[in-house]
Amino acid sequence: PGYLALLGDGRIEDAFELTLRDNPLPGSMGRICHFHCQMRCRRDDLDAPVAQGEIHRYLADAMHKMGRDKTVWARLVKEKKQATGRKIAIVGSGPAGLSASFYLARLGHEVTVYEAQPKAGGILRYGIPSYRLPKDILDKELELWKALGVKFVFNARVGKKPSIVELTSSNDAVILAVGAEEDKKLGIPGETLSGVHPGYEWLQEFASGKKQNLGKRSLVIGGGNVAIDAARTLFRLDKEVTVVYRRTKADMPANAVELSGAEEEGIRFEYMLQPEEILGNKGAVSAVRFRVMRPGAMDSSGRPKPVASDRIVDIPCDEVFVAVGESVDASPWAKTGVLARKDGRIIADPMSGKSAGTIWAVGDAVTGPATAAEAMGLGKRTARAIDRELMNRDAFSSLYRDFKYPMFVPLEPNKQHMGVSSQVPPKQRKGNFMEISLGYSGEQALIEAGRCLRCDVRANALSPWR
């Protein structure tokens, strides 16, 4: 509510700064995250939640266009705590690793981030396509880390160079933010045929610029965000794309916004089909055989369990993209005392992220595949816990700043409906990766901020100003 009140009051720089201190990637996160804040927004009880992600994006984009973002960055750099002499290594530069490094650097620690890829960002760069998150936006925001003195070591395969022993012995704390990047397999015949691609791995390779000769007919198996991202990427490469999911459309875990976007682009969807075999011809994919399913009783996930029928369907294709989930590979860390669950997730204290000895773990490495926002939240929490342990203090609150703004509840709720940003028409999306959403205008952002019901105001507040 604070940054909404500040924006509504015309104090855009203050609104951006308040946001940045709690979300160091507002331009990136504002583009890809549309539901965590909205799920807790009381405006949803009236009509629709406040589009907080859109406003994060607007603040970041507007401040950059005005050339005022670095003014706020300089303020954060100037506030850095005195150097503590403590060294912290972070393995992985995805949302969790970036969040932890942002706060630890501001607390005065010497932070080095080791990344296996040539550039920072993790899933933000190599998993989320550019039509959702342009990489120049991410690159611009990552300049703040350099200003804060965070060091990055790229193309670093921890375990080989540097070795795990080198890493743990030369640092006061090591944070594992390795993500969940191991594609799960279907476990059916034909999965080793030429033309079968692990979904997330393929997105990584495509984002890295690796050229691939693909056939015209692409079949994507899965119902999550990786499946939809792969399908929409293939659509832009002028492929005929079909997404097949073993449950109903209502059961799909993919973001509703991404699913509707894929539908309006004309991507074909088939539901209630369970893959049984990938068929081939001369060692290459020719079709996938599916068992037609029907909904049964509710399972532990609260969804109808798919039950097999006696019907079989073959769908011809040239390429198959398997996107049925991702897992964590914690095996390189077993010798350090780090324990893992059966599914590969690293075991760590849920409140602090502490795993074993001087090793901590955050993000998808602990939770399994989740959202970038959740990973950033865990990174922040672990940064605070590490600083407490290393320095025997709680200095986290000093990283924030009090902003004064009115603490009034509007007498009547703003009757405006949630604003919708302009979109590039579907017919103009094929053959390119231009950003689809054009974001809010200044007028839209002000109107949206005015929709806030100010649930932060309490009846027993001592002052009408914060």
Coordinates of C-alpha atoms in Angstrom, one line a residue:
P1 CA 0.0 0.0 0.0
G2 CA 2.9 2.4 0.6
Y3 CA 4.1 2.6 -2.9
L4 CA 0.6 2.9 -4.2
A5 CA -0.1 5.8 -1.9
L6 CA 3.1 7.5 -2.9
L7 CA 2.4 7.0 -6.6
G8 CA -1.1 8.4 -6.1
D9 CA 0.4 11.4 -4.4
G10 CA 2.6 12.1 -7.5
R11 CA 5.9 11.0 -5.7
I12 CA 7.1 8.6 -8.3
E13 CA 10.7 8.5 -7.1
D14 CA 9.7 7.7 -3.6
A15 CA 7.3 5.0 -4.8
F16 CA 10.1 3.5 -6.9
E17 CA 12.6 3.6 -4.0
L18 CA 10.2 2.0 -1.6
T19 CA 9.5 -0.8 -4.1
L20 CA 13.2 -1.3 -4.9
R21 CA 14.2 -1.8 -1.3
D22 CA 11.8 -4.7 -1.1
N23 CA 11.9 -5.9 -4.7
P24 CA 15.3 -5.2 -6.4
L25 CA 14.0 -6.4 -9.8
P26 CA 10.7 -4.4 -10.2
G27 CA 10.9 -4.1 -13.9
S28 CA 11.5 -7.8 -14.4
M29 CA 9.2 -9.1 -11.7
G30 CA 6.5 -6.7 -12.7
R31 CA 6.4 -8.3 -16.1
I32 CA 6.3 -12.0 -15.1
C33 CA 4.5 -12.1 -11.7
H34 CA 0.8 -11.4 -11.6
F35 CA -0.7 -13.2 -8.7
H36 CA 1.1 -13.4 -5.3
C37 CA 0.1 -9.9 -4.3
Q38 CA -3.2 -10.2 -6.0
M39 CA -4.1 -13.3 -4.0
R40 CA -3.9 -11.2 -0.8
C41 CA -5.5 -8.0 -2.2
R42 CA -8.9 -7.2 -0.5
R43 CA -10.0 -5.3 -3.6
D44 CA -10.6 -8.8 -5.1
D45 CA -13.6 -9.1 -2.7
L46 CA -15.2 -6.1 -4.5
D47 CA -14.4 -6.7 -8.2
A48 CA -10.7 -7.5 -9.1
P49 CA -7.4 -7.1 -7.2
V50 CA -5.1 -4.1 -7.8
A51 CA -2.6 -4.9 -10.6
Q52 CA 0.5 -4.5 -8.4
G53 CA 2.8 -6.1 -10.8
E54 CA 1.9 -3.7 -13.6
I55 CA 2.6 -0.8 -11.3
H56 CA 6.0 -2.3 -10.3
R57 CA 6.8 -2.4 -14.0
Y58 CA 5.5 1.1 -14.6
L59 CA 7.6 2.6 -11.8
A60 CA 10.8 0.9 -13.1
D61 CA 10.2 1.7 -16.7
A62 CA 9.2 5.3 -16.0
M63 CA 12.2 6.0 -13.7
H64 CA 14.6 4.5 -16.3
K65 CA 13.1 6.7 -19.1
M66 CA 13.4 9.8 -17.0
G67 CA 17.0 8.8 -16.1
R68 CA 16.3 8.9 -12.4
D69 CA 16.7 5.3 -11.5
K70 CA 20.4 5.6 -10.9
T71 CA 19.8 8.4 -8.4
V72 CA 18.0 5.9 -6.2
W73 CA 20.6 3.3 -6.9
A74 CA 23.3 5.7 -5.7
R75 CA 21.4 6.2 -2.4
L76 CA 21.4 2.4 -1.8
V77 CA 25.1 2.2 -2.6
K78 CA 25.9 5.1 -0.3
E79 CA 24.0 3.4 2.6
K80 CA 26.0 0.2 2.4
K81 CA 27.1 -1.0 5.8
Q82 CA 30.8 -0.9 6.7
A83 CA 32.7 -3.8 5.3
T84 CA 32.4 -6.8 7.7
G85 CA 35.4 -8.8 6.3
R86 CA 33.1 -11.8 5.9
K87 CA 33.0 -13.6 2.5
I88 CA 29.9 -15.3 1.1
A89 CA 29.7 -17.4 -2.0
I90 CA 26.4 -17.9 -3.8
V91 CA 26.0 -20.8 -6.3
G92 CA 23.5 -19.7 -8.9
S93 CA 22.4 -16.3 -10.2
G94 CA 18.7 -16.9 -10.5
P95 CA 16.0 -15.0 -8.5
A96 CA 17.0 -16.5 -5.2
G97 CA 20.7 -16.0 -5.6
L98 CA 20.2 -12.4 -6.9
S99 CA 17.9 -11.5 -4.0
A100 CA 20.3 -12.9 -1.3
S101 CA 23.3 -11.2 -2.9
F102 CA 21.5 -7.9 -3.1
Y103 CA 20.8 -7.8 0.7
L104 CA 24.1 -9.3 1.8
A105 CA 26.1 -6.8 -0.2
R106 CA 24.1 -3.9 1.3
L107 CA 24.9 -5.4 4.8
G108 CA 28.6 -5.0 4.1
H109 CA 29.6 -8.5 3.2
E110 CA 31.9 -9.5 0.3
V111 CA 29.7 -11.5 -2.1
T112 CA 30.7 -13.6 -5.0
V113 CA 28.1 -15.3 -7.2
Y114 CA 29.1 -18.3 -9.3
E115 CA 27.1 -19.0 -12.4
A116 CA 27.4 -21.9 -14.8
Q117 CA 26.0 -19.9 -17.7
P118 CA 27.7 -17.0 -19.5
K119 CA 25.4 -14.4 -18.0
A120 CA 23.4 -13.8 -14.8
G121 CA 19.7 -14.3 -14.3
G122 CA 19.0 -18.0 -14.2
I123 CA 15.5 -18.8 -15.2
L124 CA 14.8 -15.0 -15.8
R125 CA 17.3 -15.1 -18.7
Y126 CA 17.4 -18.7 -19.8
G127 CA 13.9 -20.0 -19.0
I128 CA 11.5 -17.1 -19.5
P129 CA 11.2 -16.1 -23.2
S130 CA 12.0 -12.5 -24.4
Y131 CA 8.4 -11.8 -25.4
R132 CA 7.6 -11.9 -21.7
L133 CA 10.8 -10.5 -20.3
P134 CA 13.1 -8.6 -22.7
K135 CA 16.7 -9.3 -21.8
D136 CA 17.7 -5.6 -22.1
I137 CA 15.3 -4.9 -19.2
L138 CA 17.0 -7.6 -17.1
D139 CA 20.5 -6.4 -18.0
K140 CA 19.6 -2.9 -17.0
E141 CA 18.4 -3.9 -13.6
L142 CA 21.4 -6.1 -13.0
E143 CA 23.7 -3.1 -13.2
L144 CA 22.6 -2.3 -9.6
W145 CA 24.4 -5.5 -8.4
K146 CA 27.6 -4.2 -10.0
A147 CA 27.1 -0.9 -8.4
L148 CA 26.8 -2.6 -5.0
G149 CA 30.0 -4.5 -5.5
V150 CA 28.7 -8.0 -6.1
K151 CA 31.2 -10.1 -8.0
F152 CA 30.1 -12.6 -10.6
V153 CA 32.1 -15.5 -11.9
F154 CA 30.5 -16.9 -15.1
N155 CA 30.9 -20.3 -16.8
A156 CA 31.7 -21.7 -13.4
R157 CA 30.9 -25.3 -12.8
V158 CA 31.1 -25.6 -9.0
G159 CA 32.5 -29.0 -8.1
K160 CA 35.0 -28.8 -10.9
K161 CA 36.2 -25.2 -10.9
P162 CA 36.1 -24.1 -8.2
S163 CA 35.9 -27.3 -6.2
I164 CA 33.5 -27.6 -3.4
V165 CA 36.3 -27.8 -0.9
E166 CA 37.8 -24.6 -2.3
L167 CA 34.4 -22.9 -2.0
T168 CA 33.6 -23.9 1.5
S169 CA 37.1 -23.4 2.9
S170 CA 37.5 -19.9 1.5
N171 CA 34.1 -18.5 2.5
D172 CA 32.3 -17.9 5.8
A173 CA 29.0 -19.0 4.2
V174 CA 27.9 -20.7 1.0
I175 CA 24.4 -20.4 -0.4
L176 CA 23.1 -23.0 -2.8
A177 CA 20.7 -21.3 -5.2
V178 CA 21.0 -23.8 -8.0
G179 CA 17.3 -24.0 -9.0
A180 CA 15.4 -26.9 -10.3
E181 CA 16.7 -27.4 -13.8
E182 CA 16.7 -31.2 -14.3
D183 CA 13.8 -32.1 -16.7
K184 CA 11.7 -35.0 -15.6
K185 CA 11.3 -37.9 -18.0
L186 CA 8.1 -39.5 -19.2
G187 CA 9.5 -43.0 -18.6
I188 CA 7.9 -44.4 -21.8
P189 CA 9.2 -46.2 -24.8
G190 CA 10.7 -44.0 -27.6
E191 CA 12.0 -41.2 -25.3
T192 CA 15.5 -41.6 -26.7
L193 CA 14.5 -41.1 -30.3
S194 CA 15.9 -38.2 -32.3
G195 CA 13.5 -35.2 -32.1
V196 CA 12.6 -35.7 -28.4
H197 CA 13.6 -32.6 -26.3
P198 CA 13.6 -32.0 -22.6
G199 CA 11.4 -28.8 -22.3
Y200 CA 13.4 -26.6 -19.9
E201 CA 16.8 -27.7 -21.3
W202 CA 15.5 -26.8 -24.8
L203 CA 14.4 -23.3 -23.6
Q204 CA 17.9 -22.8 -22.1
E205 CA 19.6 -23.8 -25.3
F206 CA 17.4 -21.6 -27.4
A207 CA 17.9 -18.6 -25.1
S208 CA 21.7 -19.3 -25.3
G209 CA 21.5 -18.9 -29.1
K210 CA 22.1 -22.5 -30.0
K211 CA 20.8 -23.2 -33.5
Q212 CA 18.5 -26.2 -34.1
N213 CA 16.9 -27.6 -37.2
L214 CA 13.3 -28.4 -36.2
G215 CA 10.6 -30.0 -38.1
K216 CA 7.3 -28.3 -38.8
R217 CA 5.0 -30.2 -36.5
S218 CA 5.8 -29.7 -32.8
L219 CA 4.1 -31.6 -29.9
V220 CA 4.5 -30.3 -26.4
I221 CA 3.6 -32.6 -23.5
G222 CA 2.8 -31.0 -20.2
G223 CA 0.5 -28.3 -18.6
G224 CA 2.9 -26.0 -16.6
N225 CA 4.6 -22.8 -17.4
V226 CA 7.6 -24.5 -19.1
A227 CA 5.2 -26.2 -21.5
I228 CA 3.4 -23.0 -22.4
D229 CA 6.7 -21.1 -22.7
A230 CA 8.0 -23.8 -25.1
A231 CA 4.8 -23.8 -27.1
R232 CA 4.7 -20.0 -27.5
T233 CA 8.4 -19.9 -28.5
L234 CA 7.8 -22.6 -31.1
F235 CA 4.8 -20.6 -32.4
R236 CA 7.2 -17.6 -33.0
L237 CA 9.4 -20.0 -34.9
D238 CA 6.5 -20.6 -37.3
K239 CA 5.9 -24.2 -36.2
E240 CA 2.5 -26.0 -36.0
V241 CA 2.2 -26.4 -32.2
T242 CA 0.0 -28.8 -30.2
V243 CA 0.0 -28.9 -26.4
V244 CA -1.2 -32.2 -24.8
Y245 CA -2.1 -32.4 -21.2
R246 CA -3.3 -35.5 -19.2
R247 CA -5.9 -33.6 -17.2
T248 CA -8.6 -31.0 -18.0
K249 CA -7.9 -27.4 -18.9
A250 CA -9.2 -26.3 -15.4
D251 CA -6.5 -28.5 -13.8
M252 CA -3.6 -27.0 -15.7
P253 CA -1.0 -25.4 -13.4
A254 CA 0.2 -22.9 -16.0
N255 CA -0.5 -19.2 -15.3
A256 CA -3.9 -18.3 -16.6
V257 CA -2.5 -15.2 -18.4
E258 CA 0.0 -17.3 -20.3
L259 CA -2.5 -20.0 -21.2
S260 CA -5.0 -17.5 -22.6
G261 CA -2.2 -15.8 -24.5
A262 CA -1.3 -19.2 -26.1
E263 CA -4.9 -19.8 -27.0
E264 CA -5.3 -16.4 -28.7
E265 CA -2.2 -17.1 -30.7
G266 CA -3.9 -20.2 -32.1
I267 CA -1.9 -22.9 -30.4
R268 CA -3.9 -26.1 -30.4
F269 CA -4.6 -27.8 -27.0
E270 CA -5.6 -31.4 -26.4
Y271 CA -6.7 -32.6 -23.0
M272 CA -7.2 -35.9 -21.1
L273 CA -4.5 -37.7 -23.0
Q274 CA -1.8 -39.7 -21.3
P275 CA 1.4 -40.4 -23.3
E276 CA 2.1 -44.1 -23.6
E277 CA 4.8 -44.4 -26.4
I278 CA 6.7 -42.2 -28.7
L279 CA 6.6 -43.7 -32.2
G280 CA 9.5 -43.5 -34.6
N281 CA 10.6 -44.0 -38.1
K282 CA 14.3 -44.7 -38.9
G283 CA 15.3 -43.5 -35.4
A284 CA 13.4 -40.2 -35.6
V285 CA 10.0 -39.2 -34.0
S286 CA 7.0 -39.8 -36.2
A287 CA 4.1 -39.7 -33.7
V288 CA 3.1 -40.0 -30.1
R289 CA 0.6 -42.6 -28.9
F290 CA -1.8 -41.5 -26.1
R291 CA -4.3 -43.2 -23.9
V292 CA -7.6 -41.3 -23.7
M293 CA -8.4 -40.6 -20.0
R294 CA -11.5 -39.8 -18.2
P295 CA -11.9 -37.9 -14.8
G296 CA -12.1 -40.1 -11.7
A297 CA -12.3 -39.5 -8.0
M298 CA -10.4 -36.6 -6.4
D299 CA -6.8 -37.2 -5.6
S300 CA -4.4 -35.7 -3.0
S301 CA -4.0 -32.6 -5.2
G302 CA -7.7 -31.8 -5.0
R303 CA -8.2 -32.5 -8.7
P304 CA -10.0 -35.4 -10.4
K305 CA -7.6 -38.3 -10.9
P306 CA -7.3 -39.2 -14.6
V307 CA -8.5 -42.8 -15.2
A308 CA -7.5 -44.7 -18.3
S309 CA -10.1 -45.7 -20.9
D310 CA -9.8 -48.3 -23.6
R311 CA -9.3 -45.7 -26.4
I312 CA -5.9 -44.9 -28.0
V313 CA -5.0 -41.9 -30.1
D314 CA -1.9 -41.3 -32.3
I315 CA -0.8 -37.7 -33.0
P316 CA 1.7 -37.3 -35.8
C317 CA 4.6 -34.9 -35.2
D318 CA 8.2 -34.2 -36.1
E319 CA 9.4 -33.0 -32.7
V320 CA 8.4 -33.7 -29.1
F321 CA 9.0 -31.4 -26.2
V322 CA 8.7 -33.1 -22.8
A323 CA 7.7 -30.5 -20.1
V324 CA 6.2 -32.5 -17.3
G325 CA 8.2 -30.9 -14.5
E326 CA 11.7 -30.2 -13.2
S327 CA 13.7 -31.6 -10.3
V328 CA 16.8 -30.6 -8.3
D329 CA 20.2 -32.3 -8.6
A330 CA 21.8 -32.1 -5.1
S331 CA 24.2 -35.0 -5.6
P332 CA 27.3 -32.8 -6.0
W333 CA 26.8 -31.6 -2.4
A334 CA 26.3 -34.9 -0.7
K335 CA 29.9 -35.1 0.6
T336 CA 29.5 -31.7 2.4
G337 CA 26.8 -33.1 4.7
V338 CA 24.0 -31.5 2.7
L339 CA 21.0 -33.9 2.8
A340 CA 18.3 -34.2 0.1
R341 CA 14.8 -35.6 -0.1
K342 CA 13.9 -38.5 -2.4
D343 CA 12.9 -36.1 -5.2
G344 CA 16.3 -34.3 -5.0
R345 CA 15.3 -31.2 -3.1
I346 CA 17.8 -29.9 -0.6
I347 CA 16.8 -30.2 3.0
A348 CA 17.2 -26.8 4.8
D349 CA 15.6 -25.1 7.7
P350 CA 12.4 -23.5 6.4
M351 CA 12.8 -20.3 8.3
S352 CA 16.6 -19.6 7.8
G353 CA 17.6 -21.7 4.9
K354 CA 20.4 -23.3 6.9
S355 CA 21.4 -26.7 5.5
A356 CA 24.6 -28.1 6.9
G357 CA 27.7 -26.5 8.5
T358 CA 28.3 -23.2 6.7
I359 CA 26.0 -24.2 3.8
W360 CA 22.6 -22.7 3.2
A361 CA 20.1 -23.4 0.5
V362 CA 17.3 -21.2 -1.1
G363 CA 14.8 -21.1 -3.9
D364 CA 13.7 -23.9 -6.1
A365 CA 16.7 -26.0 -4.8
V366 CA 14.7 -26.3 -1.6
T367 CA 11.0 -25.9 -2.6
G368 CA 11.1 -27.5 -6.0
P369 CA 9.8 -25.6 -9.0
A370 CA 8.0 -22.5 -7.7
T371 CA 7.8 -18.8 -8.7
A372 CA 10.5 -16.2 -9.1
A373 CA 8.8 -14.1 -6.4
E374 CA 8.9 -17.0 -3.9
A375 CA 12.5 -17.6 -4.7
M376 CA 13.4 -14.0 -4.1
G377 CA 11.5 -14.0 -0.8
L378 CA 13.5 -17.0 0.4
G379 CA 16.8 -15.3 -0.7
K380 CA 15.9 -12.3 1.4
R381 CA 15.0 -14.4 4.4
T382 CA 18.3 -16.3 4.2
A383 CA 20.4 -13.2 3.8
R384 CA 19.0 -11.9 7.1
A385 CA 19.6 -15.2 8.8
I386 CA 23.2 -15.4 7.6
D387 CA 23.9 -11.8 8.7
R388 CA 22.5 -12.6 12.1
E389 CA 24.7 -15.7 12.5
L390 CA 27.9 -14.2 11.2
M391 CA 27.6 -10.8 12.9
N392 CA 25.4 -11.5 16.0
R393 CA 23.1 -8.6 15.1
D394 CA 19.8 -7.8 13.4
A395 CA 20.6 -5.0 11.0
F396 CA 18.0 -5.9 8.4
S397 CA 15.5 -3.1 9.3
S398 CA 18.2 -0.5 8.6
L399 CA 18.1 -1.5 4.9
Y400 CA 14.7 0.1 4.6
R401 CA 13.5 3.7 4.9
D402 CA 10.4 5.3 6.4
F403 CA 8.3 7.2 3.9
K404 CA 5.6 9.6 5.1
Y405 CA 2.3 9.3 3.3
P406 CA -1.4 9.8 4.2
M407 CA -3.0 7.0 6.2
F408 CA -6.6 7.6 5.1
V409 CA -9.2 5.1 3.9
P410 CA -11.2 6.5 0.9
L411 CA -14.8 7.2 1.9
E412 CA -16.0 5.5 -1.2
P413 CA -14.0 2.8 -3.2
N414 CA -12.8 4.0 -6.6
K415 CA -15.2 2.5 -9.1
Q416 CA -12.7 1.9 -11.8
H417 CA -12.1 -1.7 -12.9
M418 CA -8.6 -3.2 -13.1
G419 CA -6.6 -1.6 -15.9
V420 CA -5.5 -3.7 -18.8
S421 CA -2.3 -2.9 -20.6
S422 CA -2.2 -2.8 -24.4
Q423 CA -1.0 -5.9 -26.2
V424 CA 0.7 -6.6 -29.5
P425 CA -2.0 -8.3 -31.7
P426 CA -1.6 -12.1 -32.1
K427 CA -1.1 -11.8 -35.8
Q428 CA 2.0 -9.6 -35.3
R429 CA 3.7 -12.0 -32.9
K430 CA 4.7 -14.8 -35.3
G431 CA 8.3 -14.6 -36.5
N432 CA 9.6 -12.3 -33.8
F433 CA 10.1 -12.1 -30.0
M434 CA 8.9 -8.5 -29.4
E435 CA 7.4 -7.9 -26.0
I436 CA 3.7 -8.7 -26.0
S437 CA 2.6 -6.4 -23.2
L438 CA 3.1 -2.7 -23.7
G439 CA 2.6 -1.8 -20.0
Y440 CA 0.6 0.9 -18.3
S441 CA 0.5 4.5 -19.3
G442 CA 1.1 7.1 -16.6
E443 CA -2.7 7.7 -16.4
Q444 CA -3.5 4.0 -16.1
A445 CA -0.9 3.6 -13.3
L446 CA -2.4 6.5 -11.3
I447 CA -5.9 5.2 -11.8
E448 CA -4.8 1.7 -10.7
A449 CA -3.1 3.0 -7.6
G450 CA -6.3 4.8 -6.7
R451 CA -8.1 1.5 -6.6
C452 CA -6.3 0.5 -3.5
L453 CA -8.6 0.1 -0.4
R454 CA -5.7 0.9 1.9
C455 CA -6.0 -2.2 4.1
D456 CA -2.8 -1.1 5.9
V457 CA -4.8 1.6 7.7
R458 CA -6.0 0.6 11.1
A459 CA -8.9 2.1 13.1
N460 CA -6.6 2.6 16.2
A461 CA -3.9 4.4 14.2
L462 CA -2.4 7.2 16.3
S463 CA -1.6 9.5 13.4
P464 CA -3.2 10.2 10.0
W465 CA 0.3 10.2 8.5
R466 CA 2.8 7.4 8.5

